[in-house]
Short mmCIF file of C-alpha atoms in Angstrom, two decimals:
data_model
loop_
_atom_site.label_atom_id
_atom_site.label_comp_id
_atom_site.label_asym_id
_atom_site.label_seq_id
_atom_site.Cartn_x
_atom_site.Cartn_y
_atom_site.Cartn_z
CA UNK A 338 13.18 9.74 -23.81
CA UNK A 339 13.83 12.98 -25.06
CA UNK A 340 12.76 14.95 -21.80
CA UNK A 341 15.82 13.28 -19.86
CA UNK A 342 18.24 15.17 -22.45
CA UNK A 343 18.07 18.39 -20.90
CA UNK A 344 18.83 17.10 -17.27
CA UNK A 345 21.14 14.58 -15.98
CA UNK A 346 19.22 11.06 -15.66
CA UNK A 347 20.13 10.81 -11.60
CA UNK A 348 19.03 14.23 -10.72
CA UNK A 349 15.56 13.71 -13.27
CA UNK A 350 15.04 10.49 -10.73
CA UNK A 351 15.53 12.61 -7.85
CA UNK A 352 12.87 15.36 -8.60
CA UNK A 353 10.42 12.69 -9.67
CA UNK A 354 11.02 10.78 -6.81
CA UNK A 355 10.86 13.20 -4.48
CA UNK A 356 7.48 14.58 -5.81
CA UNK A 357 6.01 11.12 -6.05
CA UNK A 358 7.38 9.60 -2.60
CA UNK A 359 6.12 12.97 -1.19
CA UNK A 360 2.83 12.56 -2.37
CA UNK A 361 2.76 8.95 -1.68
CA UNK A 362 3.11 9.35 1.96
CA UNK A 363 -0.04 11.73 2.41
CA UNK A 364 -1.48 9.03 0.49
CA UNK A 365 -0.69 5.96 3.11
CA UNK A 366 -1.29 8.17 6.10
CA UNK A 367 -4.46 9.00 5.44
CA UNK A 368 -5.68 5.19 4.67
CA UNK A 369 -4.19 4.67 8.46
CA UNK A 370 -6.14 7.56 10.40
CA UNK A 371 -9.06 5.26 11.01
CA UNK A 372 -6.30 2.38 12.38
CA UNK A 373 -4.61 4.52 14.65
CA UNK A 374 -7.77 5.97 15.96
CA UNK A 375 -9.49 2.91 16.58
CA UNK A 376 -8.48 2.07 19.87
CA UNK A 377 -9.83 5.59 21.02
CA UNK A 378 -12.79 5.56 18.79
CA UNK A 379 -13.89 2.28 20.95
CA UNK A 380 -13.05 3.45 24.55
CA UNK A 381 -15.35 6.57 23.31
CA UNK A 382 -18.37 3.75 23.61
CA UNK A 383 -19.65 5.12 19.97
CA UNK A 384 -18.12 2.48 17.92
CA UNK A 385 -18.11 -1.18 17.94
CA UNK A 386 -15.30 -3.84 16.41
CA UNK A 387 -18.05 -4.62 13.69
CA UNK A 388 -18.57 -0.78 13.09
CA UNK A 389 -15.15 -0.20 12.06
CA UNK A 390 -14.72 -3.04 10.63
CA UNK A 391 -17.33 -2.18 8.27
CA UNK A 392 -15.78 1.58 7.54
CA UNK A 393 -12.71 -0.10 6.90
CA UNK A 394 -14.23 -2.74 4.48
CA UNK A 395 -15.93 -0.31 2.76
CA UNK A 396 -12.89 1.85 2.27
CA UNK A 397 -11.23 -1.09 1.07
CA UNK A 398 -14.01 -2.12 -1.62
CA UNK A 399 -14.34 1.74 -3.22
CA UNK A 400 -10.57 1.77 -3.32
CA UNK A 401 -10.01 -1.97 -5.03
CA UNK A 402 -12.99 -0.85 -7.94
CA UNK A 403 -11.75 2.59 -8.11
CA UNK A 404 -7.94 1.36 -8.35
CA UNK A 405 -9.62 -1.02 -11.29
CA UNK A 406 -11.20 2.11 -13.07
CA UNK A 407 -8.45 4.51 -12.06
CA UNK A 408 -5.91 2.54 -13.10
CA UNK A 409 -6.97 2.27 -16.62
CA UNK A 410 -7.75 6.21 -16.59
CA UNK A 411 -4.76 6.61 -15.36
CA UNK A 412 -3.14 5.44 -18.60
CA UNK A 413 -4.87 8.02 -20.77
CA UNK A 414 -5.65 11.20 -18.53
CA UNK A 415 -3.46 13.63 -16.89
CA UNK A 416 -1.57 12.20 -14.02
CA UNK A 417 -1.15 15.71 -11.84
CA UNK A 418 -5.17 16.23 -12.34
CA UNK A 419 -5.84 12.51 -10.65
CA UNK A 420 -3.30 12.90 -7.85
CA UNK A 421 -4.65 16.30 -7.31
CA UNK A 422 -8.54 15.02 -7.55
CA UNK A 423 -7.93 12.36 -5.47
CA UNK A 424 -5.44 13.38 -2.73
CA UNK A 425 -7.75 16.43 -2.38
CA UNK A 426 -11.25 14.13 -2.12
CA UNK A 427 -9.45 11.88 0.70
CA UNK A 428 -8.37 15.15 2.26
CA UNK A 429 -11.73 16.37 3.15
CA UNK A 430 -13.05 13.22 3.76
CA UNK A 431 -11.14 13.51 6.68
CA UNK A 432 -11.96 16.79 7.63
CA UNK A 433 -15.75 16.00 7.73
CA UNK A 434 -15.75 12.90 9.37
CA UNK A 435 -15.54 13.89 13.25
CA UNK A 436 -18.22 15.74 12.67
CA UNK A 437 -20.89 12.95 10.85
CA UNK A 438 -23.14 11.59 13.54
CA UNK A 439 -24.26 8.50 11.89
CA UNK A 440 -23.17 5.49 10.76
CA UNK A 441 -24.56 5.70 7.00
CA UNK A 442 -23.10 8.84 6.41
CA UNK A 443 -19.60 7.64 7.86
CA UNK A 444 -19.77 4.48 5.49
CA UNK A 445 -20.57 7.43 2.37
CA UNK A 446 -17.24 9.32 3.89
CA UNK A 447 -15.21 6.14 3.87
CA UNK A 448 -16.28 5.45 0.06
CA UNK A 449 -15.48 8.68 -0.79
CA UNK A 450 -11.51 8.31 1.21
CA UNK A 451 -11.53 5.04 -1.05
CA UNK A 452 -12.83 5.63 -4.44
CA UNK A 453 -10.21 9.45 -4.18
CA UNK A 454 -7.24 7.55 -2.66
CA UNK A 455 -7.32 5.08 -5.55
CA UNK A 456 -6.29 7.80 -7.89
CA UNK A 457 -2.59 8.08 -7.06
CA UNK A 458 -0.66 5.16 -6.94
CA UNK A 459 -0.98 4.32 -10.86
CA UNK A 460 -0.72 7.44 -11.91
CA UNK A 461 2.38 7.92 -10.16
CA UNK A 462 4.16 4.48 -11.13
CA UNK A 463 3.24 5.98 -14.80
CA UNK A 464 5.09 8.78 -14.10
CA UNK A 465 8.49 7.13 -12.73
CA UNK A 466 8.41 4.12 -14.92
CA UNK A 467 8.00 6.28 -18.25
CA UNK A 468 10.22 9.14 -17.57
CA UNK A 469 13.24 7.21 -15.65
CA UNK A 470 15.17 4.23 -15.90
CA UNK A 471 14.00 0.82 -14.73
CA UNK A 472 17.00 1.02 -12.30
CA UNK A 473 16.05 4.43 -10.89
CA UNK A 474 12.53 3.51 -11.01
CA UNK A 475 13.31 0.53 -8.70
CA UNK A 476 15.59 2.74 -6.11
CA UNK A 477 12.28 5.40 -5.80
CA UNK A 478 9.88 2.33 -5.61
CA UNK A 479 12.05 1.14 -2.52
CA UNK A 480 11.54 4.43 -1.30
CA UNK A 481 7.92 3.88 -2.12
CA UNK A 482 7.73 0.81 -0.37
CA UNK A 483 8.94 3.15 2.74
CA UNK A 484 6.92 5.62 2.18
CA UNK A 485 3.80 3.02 2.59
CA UNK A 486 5.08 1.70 5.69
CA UNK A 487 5.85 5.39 6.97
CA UNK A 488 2.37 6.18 6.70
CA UNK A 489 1.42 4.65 9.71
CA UNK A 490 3.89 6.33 11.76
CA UNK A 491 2.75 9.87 10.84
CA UNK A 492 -1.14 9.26 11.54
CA UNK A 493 -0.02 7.73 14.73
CA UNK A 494 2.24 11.23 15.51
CA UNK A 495 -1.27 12.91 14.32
CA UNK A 496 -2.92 10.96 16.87
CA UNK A 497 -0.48 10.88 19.82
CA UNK A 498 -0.24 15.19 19.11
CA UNK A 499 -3.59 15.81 18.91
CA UNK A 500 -6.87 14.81 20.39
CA UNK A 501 -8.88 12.19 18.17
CA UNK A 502 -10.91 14.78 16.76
CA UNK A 503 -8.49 17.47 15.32
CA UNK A 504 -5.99 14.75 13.80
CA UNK A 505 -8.73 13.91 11.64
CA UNK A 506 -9.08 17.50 10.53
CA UNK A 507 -5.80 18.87 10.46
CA UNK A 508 -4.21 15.38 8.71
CA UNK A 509 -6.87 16.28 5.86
CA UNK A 510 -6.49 19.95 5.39
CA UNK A 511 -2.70 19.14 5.54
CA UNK A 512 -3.20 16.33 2.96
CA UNK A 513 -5.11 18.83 0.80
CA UNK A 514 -2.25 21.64 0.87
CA UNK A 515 0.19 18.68 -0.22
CA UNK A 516 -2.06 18.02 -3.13
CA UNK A 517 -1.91 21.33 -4.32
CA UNK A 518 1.82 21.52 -3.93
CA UNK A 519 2.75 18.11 -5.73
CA UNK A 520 0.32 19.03 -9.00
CA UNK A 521 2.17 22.83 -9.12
CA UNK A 522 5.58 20.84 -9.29
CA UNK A 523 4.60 18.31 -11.92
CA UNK A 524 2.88 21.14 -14.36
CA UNK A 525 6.07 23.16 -13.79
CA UNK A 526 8.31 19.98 -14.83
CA UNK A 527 5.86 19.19 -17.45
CA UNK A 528 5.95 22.71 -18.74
CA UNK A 529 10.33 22.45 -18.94
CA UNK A 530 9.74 19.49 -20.66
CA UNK A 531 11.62 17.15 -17.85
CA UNK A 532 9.21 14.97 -17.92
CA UNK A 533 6.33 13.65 -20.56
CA UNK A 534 3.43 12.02 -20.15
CA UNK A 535 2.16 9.23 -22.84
CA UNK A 536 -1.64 8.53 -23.33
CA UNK A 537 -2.68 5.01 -24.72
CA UNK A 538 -6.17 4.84 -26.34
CA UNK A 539 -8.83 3.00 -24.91
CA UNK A 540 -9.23 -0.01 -26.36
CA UNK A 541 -12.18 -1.38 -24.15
CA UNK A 542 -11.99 -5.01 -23.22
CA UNK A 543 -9.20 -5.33 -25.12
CA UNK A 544 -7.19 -3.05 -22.85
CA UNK A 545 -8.03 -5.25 -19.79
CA UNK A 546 -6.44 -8.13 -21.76
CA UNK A 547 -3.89 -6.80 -22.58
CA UNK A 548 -2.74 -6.05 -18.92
CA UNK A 549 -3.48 -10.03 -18.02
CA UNK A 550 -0.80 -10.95 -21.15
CA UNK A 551 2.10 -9.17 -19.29
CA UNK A 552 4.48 -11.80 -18.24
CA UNK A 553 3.90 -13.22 -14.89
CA UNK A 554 0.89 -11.17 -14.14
CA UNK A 555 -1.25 -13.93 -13.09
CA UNK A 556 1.11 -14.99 -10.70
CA UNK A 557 1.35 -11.61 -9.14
CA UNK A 558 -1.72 -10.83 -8.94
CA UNK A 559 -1.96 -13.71 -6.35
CA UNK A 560 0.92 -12.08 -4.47
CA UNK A 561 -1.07 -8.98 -4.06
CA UNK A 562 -3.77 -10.67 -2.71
CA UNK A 563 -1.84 -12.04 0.02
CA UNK A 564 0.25 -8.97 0.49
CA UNK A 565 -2.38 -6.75 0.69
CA UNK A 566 -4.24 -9.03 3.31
CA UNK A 567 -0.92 -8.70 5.15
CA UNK A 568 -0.27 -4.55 4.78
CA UNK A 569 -3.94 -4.05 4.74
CA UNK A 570 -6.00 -6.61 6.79
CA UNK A 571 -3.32 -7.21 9.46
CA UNK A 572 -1.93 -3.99 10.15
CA UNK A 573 -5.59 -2.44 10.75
CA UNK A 574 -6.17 -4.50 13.54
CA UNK A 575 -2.63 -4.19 14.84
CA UNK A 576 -3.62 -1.71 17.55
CA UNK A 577 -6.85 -3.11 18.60
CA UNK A 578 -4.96 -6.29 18.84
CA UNK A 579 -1.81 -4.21 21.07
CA UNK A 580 -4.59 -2.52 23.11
CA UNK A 581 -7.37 -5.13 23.67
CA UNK A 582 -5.22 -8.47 23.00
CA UNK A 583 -2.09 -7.74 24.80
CA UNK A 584 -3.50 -4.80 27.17
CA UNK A 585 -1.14 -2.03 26.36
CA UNK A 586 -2.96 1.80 26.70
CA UNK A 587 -3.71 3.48 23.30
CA UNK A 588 -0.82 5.63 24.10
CA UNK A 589 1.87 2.85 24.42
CA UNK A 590 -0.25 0.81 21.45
CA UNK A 591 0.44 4.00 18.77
CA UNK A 592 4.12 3.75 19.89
CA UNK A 593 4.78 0.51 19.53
CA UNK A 594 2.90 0.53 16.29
CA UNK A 595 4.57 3.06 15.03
CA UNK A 596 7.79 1.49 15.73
CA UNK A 597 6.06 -1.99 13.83
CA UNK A 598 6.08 0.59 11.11
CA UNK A 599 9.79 1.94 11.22
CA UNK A 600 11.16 -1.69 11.18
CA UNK A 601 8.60 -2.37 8.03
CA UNK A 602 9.98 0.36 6.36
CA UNK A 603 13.59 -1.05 6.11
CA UNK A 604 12.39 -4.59 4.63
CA UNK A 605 12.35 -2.71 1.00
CA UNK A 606 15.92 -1.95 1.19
CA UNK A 607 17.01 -5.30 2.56
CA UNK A 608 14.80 -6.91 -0.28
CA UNK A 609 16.51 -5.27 -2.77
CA UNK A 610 20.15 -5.98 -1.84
CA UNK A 611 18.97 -9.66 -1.62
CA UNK A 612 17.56 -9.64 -4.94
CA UNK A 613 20.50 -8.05 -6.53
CA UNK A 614 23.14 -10.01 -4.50
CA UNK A 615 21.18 -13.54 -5.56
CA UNK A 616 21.43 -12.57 -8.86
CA UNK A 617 17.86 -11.15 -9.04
CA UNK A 618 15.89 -14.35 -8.14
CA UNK A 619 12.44 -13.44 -6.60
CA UNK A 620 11.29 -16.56 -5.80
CA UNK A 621 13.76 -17.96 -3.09
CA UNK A 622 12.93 -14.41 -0.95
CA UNK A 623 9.27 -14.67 -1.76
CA UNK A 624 9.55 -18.43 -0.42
CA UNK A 625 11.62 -17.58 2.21
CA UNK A 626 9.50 -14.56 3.46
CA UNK A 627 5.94 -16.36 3.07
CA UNK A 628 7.85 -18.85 5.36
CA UNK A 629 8.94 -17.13 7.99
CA UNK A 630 5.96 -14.99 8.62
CA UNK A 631 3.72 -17.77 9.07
CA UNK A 632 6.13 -19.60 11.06
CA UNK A 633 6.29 -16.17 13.35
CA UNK A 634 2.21 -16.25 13.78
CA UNK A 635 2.10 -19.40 14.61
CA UNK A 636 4.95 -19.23 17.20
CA UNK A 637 2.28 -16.24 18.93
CA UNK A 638 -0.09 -18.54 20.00
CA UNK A 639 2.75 -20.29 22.62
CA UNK A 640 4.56 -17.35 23.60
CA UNK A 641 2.20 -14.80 26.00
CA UNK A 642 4.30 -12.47 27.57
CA UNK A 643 3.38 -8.60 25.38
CA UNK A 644 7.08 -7.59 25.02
CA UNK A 645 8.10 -11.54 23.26
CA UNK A 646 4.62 -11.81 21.38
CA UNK A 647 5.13 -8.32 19.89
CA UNK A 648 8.93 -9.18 18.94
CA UNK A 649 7.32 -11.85 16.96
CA UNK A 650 4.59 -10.23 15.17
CA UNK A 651 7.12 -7.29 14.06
CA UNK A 652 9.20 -10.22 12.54
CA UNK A 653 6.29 -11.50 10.65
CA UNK A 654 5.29 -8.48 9.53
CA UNK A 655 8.56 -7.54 8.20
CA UNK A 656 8.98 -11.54 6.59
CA UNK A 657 5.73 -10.39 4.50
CA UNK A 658 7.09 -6.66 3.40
CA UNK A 659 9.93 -8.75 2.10
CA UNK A 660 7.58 -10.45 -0.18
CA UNK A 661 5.51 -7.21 -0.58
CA UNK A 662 8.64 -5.64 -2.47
CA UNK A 663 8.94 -8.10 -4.91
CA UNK A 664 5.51 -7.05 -6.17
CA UNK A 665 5.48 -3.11 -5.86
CA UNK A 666 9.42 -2.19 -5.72
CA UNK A 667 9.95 -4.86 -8.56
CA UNK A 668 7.81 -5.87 -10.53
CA UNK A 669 5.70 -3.14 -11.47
CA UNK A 670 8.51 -0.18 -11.72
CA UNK A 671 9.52 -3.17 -14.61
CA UNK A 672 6.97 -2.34 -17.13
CA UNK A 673 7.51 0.78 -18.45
CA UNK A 674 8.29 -0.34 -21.54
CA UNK A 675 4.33 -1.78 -21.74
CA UNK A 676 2.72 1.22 -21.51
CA UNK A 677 0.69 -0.34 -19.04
CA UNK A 678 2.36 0.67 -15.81
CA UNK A 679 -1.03 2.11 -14.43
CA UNK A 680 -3.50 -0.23 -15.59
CA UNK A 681 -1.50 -3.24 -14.22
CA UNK A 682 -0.88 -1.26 -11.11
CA UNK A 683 -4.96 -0.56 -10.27
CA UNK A 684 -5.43 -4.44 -11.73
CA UNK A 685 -3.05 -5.77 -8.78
CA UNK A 686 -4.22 -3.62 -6.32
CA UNK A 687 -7.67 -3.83 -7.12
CA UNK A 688 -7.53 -7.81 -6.70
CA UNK A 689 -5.61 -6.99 -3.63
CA UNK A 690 -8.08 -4.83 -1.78
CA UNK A 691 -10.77 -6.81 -2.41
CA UNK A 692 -9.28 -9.89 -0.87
CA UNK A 693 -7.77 -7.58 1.86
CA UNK A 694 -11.85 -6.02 2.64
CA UNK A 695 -13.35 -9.89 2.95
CA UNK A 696 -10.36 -10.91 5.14
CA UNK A 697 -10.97 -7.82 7.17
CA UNK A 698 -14.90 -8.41 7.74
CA UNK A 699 -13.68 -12.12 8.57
CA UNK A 700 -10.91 -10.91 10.99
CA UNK A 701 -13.54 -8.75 12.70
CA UNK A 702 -16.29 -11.41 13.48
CA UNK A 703 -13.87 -13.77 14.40
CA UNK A 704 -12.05 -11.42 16.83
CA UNK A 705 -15.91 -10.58 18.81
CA UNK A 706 -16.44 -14.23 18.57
CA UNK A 707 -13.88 -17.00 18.65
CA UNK A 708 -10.91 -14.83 19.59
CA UNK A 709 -7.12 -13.67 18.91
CA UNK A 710 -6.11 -16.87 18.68
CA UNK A 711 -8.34 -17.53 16.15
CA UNK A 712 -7.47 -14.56 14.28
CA UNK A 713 -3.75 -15.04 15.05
CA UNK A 714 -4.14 -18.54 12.86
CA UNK A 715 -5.94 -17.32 9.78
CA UNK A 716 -2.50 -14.56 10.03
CA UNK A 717 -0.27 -17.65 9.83
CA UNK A 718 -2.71 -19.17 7.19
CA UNK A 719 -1.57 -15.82 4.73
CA UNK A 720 2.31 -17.56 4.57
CA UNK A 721 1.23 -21.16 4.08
CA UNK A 722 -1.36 -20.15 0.76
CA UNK A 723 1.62 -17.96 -0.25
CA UNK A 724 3.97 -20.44 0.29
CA UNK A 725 2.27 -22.80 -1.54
CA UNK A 726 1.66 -20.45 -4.46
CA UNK A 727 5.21 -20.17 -5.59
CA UNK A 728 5.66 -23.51 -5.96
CA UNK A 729 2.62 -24.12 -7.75
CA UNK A 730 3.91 -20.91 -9.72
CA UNK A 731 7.50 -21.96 -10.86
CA UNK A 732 8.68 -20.24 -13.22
CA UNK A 733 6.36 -17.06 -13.15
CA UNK A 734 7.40 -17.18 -9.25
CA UNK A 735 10.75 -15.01 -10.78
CA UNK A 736 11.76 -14.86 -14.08
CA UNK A 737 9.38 -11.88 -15.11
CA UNK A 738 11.30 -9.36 -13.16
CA UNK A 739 14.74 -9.87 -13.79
CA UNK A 740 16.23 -6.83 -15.32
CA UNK A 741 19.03 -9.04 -17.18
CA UNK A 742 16.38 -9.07 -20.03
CA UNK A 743 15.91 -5.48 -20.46
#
């Protein structure tokens, strides 16, 4: 890569990390204002458990097609114009949205959150995978895997500093200054000629089967089902399930959910030490991690008292972001070399979204009808299909992502 010549590789992975982490996080906490919020947005008496439900669905369902389109686009159009674009749409959908007074026009907002949010996260993995190595593309993934799991914690600072209303507005006006301040970095890199950006042609349905030929791509694209029901799904209902389940205030359920999050945030490290110290085997920590989560649900139902029951879900959560970095600190920061960093990024999380929106419309019924409990076993149900997966998956379940073959 010619661009890395004028600048030493490690400090070329630091500015693009730092610009792409950055912008990732404004991207994560603004997909969790709605979660944080819920417990208040209920108390207020103008929501129901089906109403968000739905708002988050359908913010899931514009952001798995859009991460299918964008993806793709992402490949062959500027990557600063689609983080700018979409950053900046999610940005003032959350800036209008305390003030929409009906539930069609908040399900149009939440589309709109979706569909703009969808156009980061390929572009950026085009961006570090092409213009760093695939070892300094995997160190700012982990990061990136933090940043995700950070998110949370920022909309729930949002939300414990300011009433329900203004963290809305100012996390969106905030987002949208971030925007503008990530794109004026990457032109000004761009410009130096630190970093390059290279467009494939479209190819039409060729160029969606060419993403499914990538080694082991079938196999993830399970993965990110049931990781994305897990970081998705699950952690949405976290604080309904902290306030109305185990009967902590929304004060004390944003804390300890934001301190879920800051335990999350460390499985991307740990994951990668693993993997390198195991000789960069995937499928004994995917195994391992599918196991213990749903063994960590299940042990929920039996154990009632809040501070024990929480203990355990925070160790589920963190056996599944195990798992989780396999896929997105891993995996994808791995193909580079295919040109197709983007495309198989908004493929994966497409399929992962969608499977994360119908498990969230289930979760929601279930939880006005038959229960937590209920809900508590379809969590535990996530680690047994996952479990099962990589056994049924073999060899796919690892040897795609080795780095020994680069």
């Amino acid at each position: 890569m010619e661009s890395s010549r004028k600048i030493a590789p490690q400090k070329l992975a630091l500015l693009v990390g730092i610009v792409c982490i950055g912008t990732y996080v404004v991207n994560y906490y603004l997909r969790n204002m709605l979660s944080v919020t819920s417990p208040d947005l209920l108390l207020s008496g103008s929501y129901t458990e089906d109403g968000i439900a739905l708002l988050s669905s359908i913010y899931m369902v514009f952001y798995a097609g859009g991460q299918l389109v964008n993806g793709f686009l992402g490949d062959m159009l500027s990557p600063k114009l689609m983080i700018l674009g979409g950053i900046g749409l999610g940005g003032l959908a959350m800036v209008v949205f305390p003030f929409l007074p009906y539930q069609a026009l908040r399900v149009i907002c939440f589309a709109v959150l979706g569909f703009g949010l969808s156009m980061v996260r390929g572009p950026l993995m085009k961006i570090i995978s092409e213009n760093t190595s695939p070892r300094h593309a995997r160190f700012i993934c982990v990061f990136f895997s933090f940043a995700s799991f950070s998110g949370p914690l920022i909309a729930s600072l949002f939300v414990m500093a300011l009433p329900t209303k203004y963290a809305f507005i100012v996390s969106g006006i905030v987002a949208v200054l971030m925007a503008l301040l990530a794109t004026l970095i990457l032109h000004a890199l761009q410009k130096k000629e630190l970093i390059s950006f290279r467009p494939v042609k479209a190819r039409g349905l060729r160029s969606i089967t060419d993403v499914f030929r990538i080694e082991g791509f079938v196999f993830f694209m399970i993965i990110a089902c049931l990781v994305e029901i897990s970081a998705a799904s699950v952690s949405f209902w976290i604080p309904t399930y902290l306030s109305l389940g185990l009967g902590f205030d929304p004060t004390a359920a944003n804390l300890v959910f934001s301190a879920i999050s800051i335990c999350r945030a460390c499985m991307p490290f740990v994951s990668l030490m693993i993997f390198n110290a195991i000789g960069e085997r995937a499928r004994p920590i995917m195994r391992v991690g599918f196991a213990l989560s749903a063994g960590f649900f299940l042990a929920m139902q039996f154990v009632k008292a809040p501070v024990f029951n929480v203990v355990l879900l925070i160790l589920a959560l963190m056996s599944m972001s195990g798992v989780s970095a396999m896929l997105w600190s891993i995996y994808i920061p791995g193909l580079g070399k295919t040109g197709r960093a983007s495309s198989a990024n908004g493929v994966l999380d497409c399929s992962g979204y969608i499977a994360a929106a119908l498990a969230n419309l289930v979760f929601g019924k279930i939880m006005a009808g038959a229960g937590w409990s209920t809900v508590l076993l379809l969590w535990a149900s996530v680690g047994v299909i996952g479990l099962i997966t990589t056994f049924i998956f073999h060899k796919q379940a690892g040897s795609s992502i080795s780095s020994k073959k680069q």
